[in-house]
Short mmCIF file of C-alpha atoms and ligand atoms in Angstrom, two decimals:
data_model
loop_
_atom_site.label_atom_id
_atom_site.label_comp_id
_atom_site.label_asym_id
_atom_site.label_seq_id
_atom_site.Cartn_x
_atom_site.Cartn_y
_atom_site.Cartn_z
CA MET A 910 -0.25 -0.03 0.41
CA THR A 911 1.38 4.01 -0.78
CA PRO A 912 1.03 5.15 2.06
CA PRO A 913 -1.17 9.03 1.90
CA PRO A 914 0.19 11.86 0.36
CA GLU A 915 1.79 14.76 2.44
CA PRO A 916 -1.32 17.51 2.59
CA ASP A 917 1.51 20.07 1.66
CA THR A 918 2.76 18.53 -1.62
CA VAL A 919 2.52 20.31 -4.36
CA GLN A 920 2.50 17.90 -7.41
CA VAL A 921 4.15 18.99 -10.78
CA VAL A 922 3.04 17.56 -14.13
CA TRP A 923 6.42 16.53 -16.40
CA ASP A 924 7.85 13.46 -18.72
CA PRO A 925 9.95 14.40 -21.08
CA VAL A 926 6.83 12.70 -23.80
CA PHE A 927 6.00 16.01 -22.46
CA ASN A 928 8.47 17.60 -25.50
CA ARG A 929 6.00 15.58 -28.07
CA TYR A 930 4.28 19.06 -28.66
CA ASP A 931 6.47 20.01 -31.47
CA PHE A 932 5.65 21.56 -34.66
CA GLY A 933 8.63 21.41 -36.18
CA ARG A 934 12.09 23.00 -36.23
CA TRP A 935 11.12 26.91 -37.48
CA HIS A 936 8.20 27.16 -35.50
CA PRO A 937 8.47 29.56 -32.13
CA MET A 938 6.54 26.68 -29.25
CA ALA A 939 9.81 24.69 -29.27
CA PRO A 940 9.64 21.64 -27.33
CA VAL A 941 13.22 23.02 -25.83
CA ARG A 942 11.52 25.71 -24.03
CA LEU A 943 10.11 23.06 -21.29
CA ASP A 944 13.19 20.71 -21.59
CA LEU A 945 15.31 23.70 -20.13
CA THR A 946 13.16 24.34 -17.77
CA ALA A 947 12.42 20.76 -16.07
CA ARG A 948 15.96 20.48 -16.46
CA LEU A 949 16.65 23.49 -14.61
CA CYS A 950 14.17 22.69 -12.07
CA GLY A 951 15.94 19.07 -11.95
CA ALA A 952 19.41 20.91 -11.24
CA LEU A 953 18.14 23.22 -8.46
CA GLY A 954 16.80 20.07 -6.50
CA LEU A 955 13.43 21.11 -6.76
CA PHE A 956 12.34 17.95 -8.05
CA SER A 957 13.43 16.24 -5.53
CA ALA A 958 12.55 18.46 -2.19
CA PRO A 959 10.42 17.21 0.02
CA GLY A 960 6.94 17.59 -0.42
CA VAL A 961 7.13 17.85 -4.08
CA ARG A 962 6.19 14.64 -6.36
CA VAL A 963 6.35 14.43 -9.93
CA VAL A 964 3.71 13.36 -11.69
CA SER A 965 3.22 12.54 -15.37
CA ALA A 966 0.22 12.49 -17.40
CA ARG A 967 -1.81 10.20 -19.99
CA PRO A 968 -3.96 11.35 -22.73
CA ALA A 969 -7.67 13.04 -21.78
CA ASP A 970 -10.03 10.94 -23.09
CA ASP A 971 -12.53 12.04 -26.19
CA ASP A 972 -15.10 12.64 -23.51
CA LEU A 973 -13.09 14.56 -21.15
CA LEU A 974 -12.11 17.08 -24.62
CA ARG A 975 -15.82 17.12 -25.27
CA THR A 976 -16.25 18.56 -21.94
CA VAL A 977 -14.53 21.59 -24.30
CA HIS A 978 -14.33 20.94 -27.49
CA ASP A 979 -16.93 20.52 -30.29
CA PRO A 980 -17.24 16.69 -30.91
CA GLU A 981 -15.97 17.31 -34.62
CA TYR A 982 -13.48 19.15 -34.20
CA VAL A 983 -11.52 16.84 -31.93
CA ARG A 984 -12.16 14.32 -35.30
CA ALA A 985 -10.02 16.46 -37.17
CA VAL A 986 -7.74 17.02 -35.03
CA GLN A 987 -7.48 13.20 -34.66
CA ALA A 988 -7.34 12.74 -38.95
CA ALA A 989 -4.90 15.51 -39.10
CA SER A 990 -3.01 13.51 -36.38
CA ALA A 991 -3.11 10.75 -37.96
CA ASP A 992 -2.07 11.98 -41.13
CA PRO A 993 -0.88 15.68 -41.66
CA ARG A 994 -2.22 16.23 -45.06
CA ASP A 995 -5.92 15.69 -44.01
CA ALA A 996 -5.23 19.08 -41.65
CA GLN A 997 -8.48 21.53 -42.83
CA GLU A 998 -7.62 24.94 -42.48
CA VAL A 999 -11.54 25.49 -41.12
CA PHE A 1000 -10.54 24.26 -37.54
CA GLY A 1001 -7.16 26.23 -37.82
CA LEU A 1002 -4.97 23.03 -38.71
CA GLY A 1003 -2.40 22.60 -41.00
CA THR A 1004 -2.46 26.70 -40.33
CA GLU A 1005 1.21 28.61 -40.26
CA ASP A 1006 0.30 28.86 -36.64
CA ASP A 1007 -0.62 25.46 -36.25
CA PRO A 1008 0.82 22.99 -38.54
CA ALA A 1009 -0.22 19.31 -37.65
CA PHE A 1010 2.06 16.62 -37.25
CA PRO A 1011 2.09 13.24 -36.27
CA GLY A 1012 1.18 12.18 -32.40
CA MET A 1013 -1.05 16.30 -32.30
CA HIS A 1014 -3.91 14.69 -31.14
CA GLU A 1015 -2.27 12.45 -28.45
CA ALA A 1016 0.38 15.57 -27.48
CA ALA A 1017 -2.01 18.23 -27.24
CA ALA A 1018 -4.53 15.94 -25.26
CA ARG A 1019 -1.90 14.95 -22.89
CA ILE A 1020 -1.41 18.38 -21.93
CA VAL A 1021 -5.14 18.49 -20.77
CA GLY A 1022 -4.72 15.26 -19.53
CA GLY A 1023 -1.98 16.70 -17.08
CA SER A 1024 -3.94 20.45 -16.41
CA VAL A 1025 -7.72 18.45 -15.33
CA ASP A 1026 -5.51 15.58 -12.95
CA LEU A 1027 -3.48 18.45 -11.27
CA GLY A 1028 -7.26 20.33 -10.72
CA ARG A 1029 -8.47 17.47 -8.96
CA ALA A 1030 -6.21 16.38 -6.98
CA VAL A 1031 -6.05 19.85 -5.92
CA LEU A 1032 -9.65 20.36 -5.66
CA ASP A 1033 -9.58 17.04 -3.22
CA GLY A 1034 -7.26 17.20 -1.04
CA ARG A 1035 -4.27 15.25 -2.48
CA ALA A 1036 -1.83 17.96 -3.46
CA LEU A 1037 -2.19 21.23 -1.80
CA HIS A 1038 -0.70 23.07 -5.02
CA GLY A 1039 -0.74 22.05 -8.44
CA VAL A 1040 1.98 23.53 -11.63
CA ASN A 1041 2.09 22.27 -15.02
CA PHE A 1042 4.14 24.40 -17.09
CA CYS A 1043 3.61 22.19 -20.34
CA GLY A 1044 0.26 24.01 -20.05
CA GLY A 1045 -1.79 27.21 -20.37
CA MET A 1046 -3.10 26.63 -24.13
CA HIS A 1047 -5.08 29.48 -23.94
CA HIS A 1048 -6.17 29.90 -27.33
CA ALA A 1049 -7.49 26.98 -28.63
CA LYS A 1050 -11.14 27.19 -29.10
CA PRO A 1051 -13.95 24.79 -29.18
CA GLY A 1052 -13.81 24.40 -32.66
CA CYS A 1053 -10.68 25.58 -33.41
CA ALA A 1054 -6.77 25.74 -33.06
CA SER A 1055 -5.74 28.74 -32.83
CA GLY A 1056 -2.06 30.23 -31.42
CA PHE A 1057 -0.24 27.37 -31.22
CA CYS A 1058 -2.80 25.73 -28.79
CA VAL A 1059 -5.12 22.81 -29.77
CA TYR A 1060 -7.03 22.08 -26.79
CA ASN A 1061 -7.10 23.82 -23.78
CA ASP A 1062 -6.01 22.90 -20.98
CA ALA A 1063 -6.18 25.19 -18.84
CA ALA A 1064 -10.59 25.30 -19.67
CA ALA A 1065 -10.56 21.81 -19.23
CA ALA A 1066 -9.45 21.91 -15.91
CA VAL A 1067 -11.57 24.50 -15.19
CA ARG A 1068 -14.91 22.25 -16.19
CA ALA A 1069 -13.41 19.38 -14.33
CA ALA A 1070 -13.28 21.34 -11.48
CA LEU A 1071 -16.84 22.36 -11.75
CA ASP A 1072 -17.99 19.08 -12.59
CA ASP A 1073 -16.51 17.50 -9.67
CA GLY A 1074 -18.74 20.01 -7.11
CA ALA A 1075 -16.47 23.55 -7.49
CA GLN A 1076 -19.13 26.30 -6.49
CA ARG A 1077 -16.69 28.83 -8.56
CA VAL A 1078 -13.67 29.11 -9.71
CA ALA A 1079 -10.88 31.81 -10.71
CA TYR A 1080 -9.11 32.13 -13.71
CA VAL A 1081 -6.34 34.50 -13.85
CA ASP A 1082 -4.03 34.90 -17.41
CA LEU A 1083 -0.73 36.77 -17.20
CA ASP A 1084 0.13 36.23 -21.19
CA CYS A 1085 1.45 38.48 -23.46
CA HIS A 1086 -1.48 37.22 -25.32
CA HIS A 1087 -5.29 37.72 -24.37
CA GLY A 1088 -7.28 34.24 -23.05
CA ASP A 1089 -9.63 34.56 -25.91
CA GLY A 1090 -9.66 31.11 -26.08
CA THR A 1091 -10.58 30.14 -22.20
CA GLU A 1092 -12.43 33.13 -21.96
CA ALA A 1093 -14.78 32.12 -24.89
CA VAL A 1094 -15.02 28.99 -23.40
CA PHE A 1095 -16.75 29.77 -20.33
CA TRP A 1096 -18.71 33.15 -21.97
CA ASP A 1097 -21.69 32.63 -20.56
CA GLU A 1098 -20.94 30.83 -17.05
CA PRO A 1099 -21.05 32.77 -13.95
CA ARG A 1100 -19.05 30.24 -11.89
CA VAL A 1101 -16.30 30.95 -14.22
CA LEU A 1102 -14.58 34.53 -13.04
CA THR A 1103 -12.09 34.49 -16.62
CA ILE A 1104 -9.48 37.72 -15.83
CA SER A 1105 -6.91 38.08 -18.55
CA VAL A 1106 -4.13 41.30 -18.07
CA HIS A 1107 -2.32 41.27 -21.94
CA GLU A 1108 -0.78 43.94 -24.21
CA SER A 1109 -3.70 44.98 -26.15
CA GLY A 1110 -5.13 43.82 -29.50
CA THR A 1111 -4.16 47.28 -30.72
CA THR A 1112 -0.72 46.07 -31.18
CA LEU A 1113 -0.65 41.64 -30.80
CA PHE A 1114 -2.68 38.41 -31.67
CA PRO A 1115 -5.44 38.04 -31.18
CA GLY A 1116 -6.85 41.55 -31.41
CA THR A 1117 -9.69 40.94 -28.56
CA GLY A 1118 -9.59 40.83 -24.65
CA PHE A 1119 -10.70 45.38 -23.70
CA ALA A 1120 -12.51 46.39 -20.94
CA ASP A 1121 -15.90 46.31 -22.65
CA GLU A 1122 -15.58 42.66 -23.35
CA LEU A 1123 -17.41 41.79 -19.77
CA GLY A 1124 -18.46 37.64 -20.54
CA GLY A 1125 -22.72 36.88 -22.12
CA PRO A 1126 -25.68 38.11 -20.37
CA GLY A 1127 -26.49 35.71 -18.23
CA ALA A 1128 -22.60 35.53 -17.21
CA LEU A 1129 -21.88 39.74 -17.41
CA GLY A 1130 -18.54 40.52 -15.23
CA SER A 1131 -18.19 36.97 -15.42
CA ALA A 1132 -15.09 38.23 -18.10
CA VAL A 1133 -12.90 41.15 -17.06
CA ASN A 1134 -10.06 42.17 -19.43
CA LEU A 1135 -7.55 44.30 -19.01
CA ALA A 1136 -5.22 45.59 -22.18
CA LEU A 1137 -2.17 47.31 -21.53
CA PRO A 1138 -0.44 49.35 -23.73
CA ALA A 1139 2.70 48.27 -25.86
CA GLY A 1140 5.75 49.22 -23.87
CA THR A 1141 4.69 48.59 -20.42
CA ARG A 1142 7.30 48.02 -17.95
CA ASP A 1143 7.82 45.77 -14.48
CA ALA A 1144 6.56 48.57 -12.52
CA GLY A 1145 3.43 49.61 -14.35
CA TRP A 1146 2.77 45.87 -15.27
CA LEU A 1147 2.99 44.56 -11.32
CA ARG A 1148 0.28 48.60 -10.66
CA ALA A 1149 -1.59 46.96 -13.13
CA VAL A 1150 -2.31 43.30 -12.09
CA HIS A 1151 -2.18 44.36 -8.34
CA SER A 1152 -5.28 46.75 -9.13
CA VAL A 1153 -7.46 44.47 -10.41
CA VAL A 1154 -6.24 40.98 -10.09
CA PRO A 1155 -7.01 40.61 -5.64
CA GLN A 1156 -9.89 42.55 -6.04
CA LEU A 1157 -11.83 40.64 -8.23
CA VAL A 1158 -10.73 37.17 -7.12
CA SER A 1159 -11.23 38.22 -3.16
CA ALA A 1160 -14.56 39.27 -3.94
CA PHE A 1161 -15.30 36.12 -6.54
CA ALA A 1162 -14.25 33.58 -3.40
CA PRO A 1163 -12.40 30.74 -5.57
CA ASP A 1164 -13.27 27.28 -4.34
CA LEU A 1165 -9.96 26.77 -7.28
CA LEU A 1166 -7.42 29.26 -8.50
CA VAL A 1167 -6.52 28.67 -11.82
CA THR A 1168 -3.90 30.89 -13.08
CA GLN A 1169 -1.78 30.52 -15.91
CA HIS A 1170 1.95 32.55 -15.94
CA GLY A 1171 2.77 32.84 -20.01
CA CYS A 1172 6.61 34.97 -19.95
CA ASP A 1173 6.33 36.17 -24.16
CA THR A 1174 5.24 39.62 -21.12
CA HIS A 1175 9.39 39.54 -20.90
CA ALA A 1176 10.97 42.62 -22.63
CA LEU A 1177 13.24 39.27 -24.90
CA ASP A 1178 10.73 38.03 -25.93
CA PRO A 1179 10.55 38.16 -29.68
CA LEU A 1180 6.47 37.72 -29.83
CA GLY A 1181 4.96 40.35 -27.30
CA HIS A 1182 5.97 43.96 -26.46
CA LEU A 1183 5.93 44.14 -23.57
CA VAL A 1184 8.76 44.63 -22.38
CA LEU A 1185 9.37 42.85 -18.62
CA SER A 1186 11.77 41.13 -16.22
CA LEU A 1187 12.11 38.39 -15.04
CA ASP A 1188 11.63 39.72 -11.37
CA ALA A 1189 7.72 41.15 -11.82
CA GLN A 1190 7.41 37.80 -13.53
CA ARG A 1191 8.67 35.93 -9.72
CA VAL A 1192 6.88 38.51 -7.90
CA ALA A 1193 3.56 38.45 -10.03
CA ALA A 1194 3.95 34.94 -9.07
CA ALA A 1195 4.16 34.96 -5.67
CA SER A 1196 1.42 37.25 -5.71
CA MET A 1197 -1.03 34.67 -7.11
CA HIS A 1198 0.31 32.29 -4.57
CA ALA A 1199 -0.20 34.30 -1.38
CA LEU A 1200 -3.41 35.05 -3.41
CA ALA A 1201 -4.67 31.49 -3.39
CA HIS A 1202 -4.05 30.90 0.44
CA SER A 1203 -5.63 34.48 0.79
CA ALA A 1204 -8.79 33.64 -1.27
CA ALA A 1205 -9.07 30.14 -2.68
CA GLY A 1206 -8.38 28.05 0.84
CA GLY A 1207 -5.24 27.43 -0.91
CA ARG A 1208 -6.79 25.74 -3.73
CA TRP A 1209 -4.36 26.82 -6.85
CA LEU A 1210 -3.37 25.45 -10.24
CA ALA A 1211 -0.43 27.40 -12.22
CA LEU A 1212 0.06 27.26 -15.50
CA GLY A 1213 2.37 28.18 -18.23
CA GLY A 1214 1.77 29.35 -21.16
CA GLY A 1215 3.19 31.40 -23.89
CA GLY A 1216 6.95 32.05 -24.04
CA TYR A 1217 9.27 32.31 -26.70
CA GLU A 1218 12.60 33.41 -25.60
CA VAL A 1219 13.74 29.75 -24.60
CA VAL A 1220 17.35 30.24 -23.02
CA ASP A 1221 17.19 33.47 -21.19
CA VAL A 1222 13.11 33.57 -20.22
CA VAL A 1223 11.10 30.02 -19.67
CA PRO A 1224 13.39 27.93 -17.93
CA ARG A 1225 14.88 30.84 -15.35
CA THR A 1226 10.76 32.01 -15.27
CA TRP A 1227 9.16 29.16 -14.55
CA ALA A 1228 11.63 27.64 -12.00
CA HIS A 1229 10.67 30.15 -10.12
CA LEU A 1230 7.02 29.35 -10.86
CA VAL A 1231 7.86 25.67 -9.07
CA ALA A 1232 9.74 26.85 -6.72
CA GLU A 1233 7.18 29.46 -5.29
CA ALA A 1234 4.30 26.11 -5.76
CA ALA A 1235 6.72 24.93 -3.34
CA HIS A 1236 7.08 26.53 -0.22
CA ARG A 1237 10.55 27.16 -1.66
CA PRO A 1238 11.00 30.50 -3.26
CA LEU A 1239 14.47 30.94 -4.73
CA GLU A 1240 16.40 34.82 -3.95
CA PRO A 1241 16.76 35.88 -7.22
CA SER A 1242 20.42 35.99 -6.26
CA THR A 1243 20.61 32.00 -7.13
CA PRO A 1244 23.95 30.77 -9.17
CA LEU A 1245 22.21 29.00 -12.35
CA PRO A 1246 23.95 25.43 -11.55
CA PRO A 1247 27.03 24.76 -13.71
CA GLU A 1248 26.17 21.47 -15.19
CA TRP A 1249 22.06 23.00 -16.35
CA ARG A 1250 24.30 26.30 -18.37
CA ALA A 1251 26.82 23.37 -19.41
CA HIS A 1252 23.64 21.31 -20.84
CA VAL A 1253 22.30 25.29 -22.27
CA GLU A 1254 25.41 25.85 -23.94
CA GLU A 1255 26.49 22.44 -25.17
CA SER A 1256 22.68 21.99 -27.17
CA THR A 1257 22.10 26.04 -28.14
CA GLY A 1258 25.39 27.11 -28.77
CA ARG A 1259 24.05 29.96 -27.32
CA GLU A 1260 25.83 31.44 -23.89
CA ALA A 1261 22.87 30.34 -20.83
CA PRO A 1262 21.83 32.67 -18.10
CA ARG A 1263 24.26 32.87 -14.26
CA SER A 1264 21.37 33.96 -12.21
CA MET A 1265 17.55 33.92 -11.34
CA THR A 1266 17.18 37.54 -11.31
CA ASP A 1267 17.61 40.03 -14.46
CA GLY A 1268 18.26 42.54 -11.31
CA ALA A 1269 15.44 44.44 -11.00
CA SER A 1270 13.98 45.36 -8.21
CA GLY A 1271 10.00 44.88 -8.67
CA ALA A 1272 9.03 47.37 -6.94
CA PHE A 1273 5.45 48.83 -8.01
CA GLN A 1274 3.02 51.65 -6.27
CA ASP A 1275 -0.39 50.60 -5.29
CA TRP A 1276 -3.57 51.75 -7.10
CA SER A 1277 -4.90 52.77 -3.34
CA SER A 1278 -1.66 55.33 -3.21
CA GLY A 1279 -3.55 56.96 -5.64
CA TYR A 1280 -3.56 57.16 -9.85
CA ASP A 1281 -2.56 59.76 -12.47
CA PRO A 1282 -5.54 59.56 -14.97
CA ASP A 1283 -3.41 60.66 -17.93
CA ASP A 1284 -0.75 57.66 -17.75
CA PRO A 1285 -1.61 55.19 -19.97
CA VAL A 1286 -1.72 52.16 -17.67
CA ASP A 1287 -3.42 53.56 -15.27
CA ARG A 1288 -6.16 55.07 -18.25
CA ALA A 1289 -6.10 51.26 -19.20
CA VAL A 1290 -6.48 49.92 -15.52
CA LEU A 1291 -9.16 53.01 -14.41
CA ALA A 1292 -10.63 51.44 -17.61
CA THR A 1293 -11.22 47.90 -17.06
CA ARG A 1294 -12.21 49.02 -13.33
CA ARG A 1295 -14.83 50.93 -14.23
CA ALA A 1296 -16.02 48.22 -16.55
CA ALA A 1297 -15.95 45.42 -14.37
CA PHE A 1298 -15.65 46.35 -10.63
CA PRO A 1299 -19.48 47.69 -10.43
CA LEU A 1300 -20.25 44.03 -11.46
CA HIS A 1301 -18.47 42.81 -8.84
CA GLY A 1302 -19.79 45.36 -5.92
CA LEU A 1303 -16.38 46.98 -6.27
CA ASP A 1304 -15.42 50.86 -6.40
CA PRO A 1305 -14.12 51.32 -9.94
CA ASP A 1306 -12.01 54.59 -8.52
CA PHE A 1307 -10.37 53.74 -5.68
CA ASP A 1308 -9.37 50.49 -3.22
ZN1 ZN B 486 1.40 34.21 -25.44
ZN1 ZN B 487 0.70 27.68 -0.41
#
């Protein structure tokens, strides 16, 4: 008999089989981003730390996929997966963003299996927190692939939590891009609050996610969007996140908090135009963790997401996330293990970063200290607060 898990167990999904989610050599969503992240977590001792359990996952079955995807779309993915020449663009498959590849169905369904299992483990108390940095496929829609995302593991985990008895689930999306797929799945669902903080759709894919997008008529206020100007830096982004997310999530009082930590917000990311440091992303992860404890009984499922700077950014950001969830936050000055740096340099030909910081402070000013209506970040925050806060009984102007 296996002993019951420790109550403080943090479950992390990883298995090299996740490297099979591979759109091909020239695609930005390269599996090396996951591989280097896992190797860094291992080299830092996070995967072998007491209270951390690393688990693999099986592909979600068709019934589970159909809780958030149309049956004909699942069939189309299976056909394209068996023979990529059968990919149909009407389902977003075989496109530049989502080229079909052999085994695509299993690879994408495995990410769903991982996130759903983690959410269930967190909800029923087998794990305190869960991290799936392979997940966060937030652009996948009920009926089509989009933006490198085939199946929406985040939405499936939220849906499974509701099906397992959760009364309310909050989903916070910190990716550079609008979390449009997850939002679409729950557009008319008042039991799910989706909040997306992202670069404005005026300058970035998918072109949506403005303050006036609030959810369907029966669920008004259940979708919240904060569209930040391109060029927003650490202090502005952190101020924006903290001026909207904790207030709404606390008011909503969810049974489970699901967060998406796409790190394409970083200054070095080749796709987005936000200008964040690793340090801002680390501070945000710590805040989401604290929020899970204060507002959701500690039940926290943290997912990865976008992130295309595969050496300097993705591995360090998500190693910080795993460390945070494991209640073993890393000092920013932590040096990177020499064996990891050597592997990076051998396998990519690039110089590896030296420590777990970009040297930024992660400091920001709280909304309660006042706001400047002429500042473009504050204007974006105000637009979101004025649209969404009254629907949750909150004061849009003042905390
Ligand atoms: Zn993204
Ligand atoms: Zn915790």
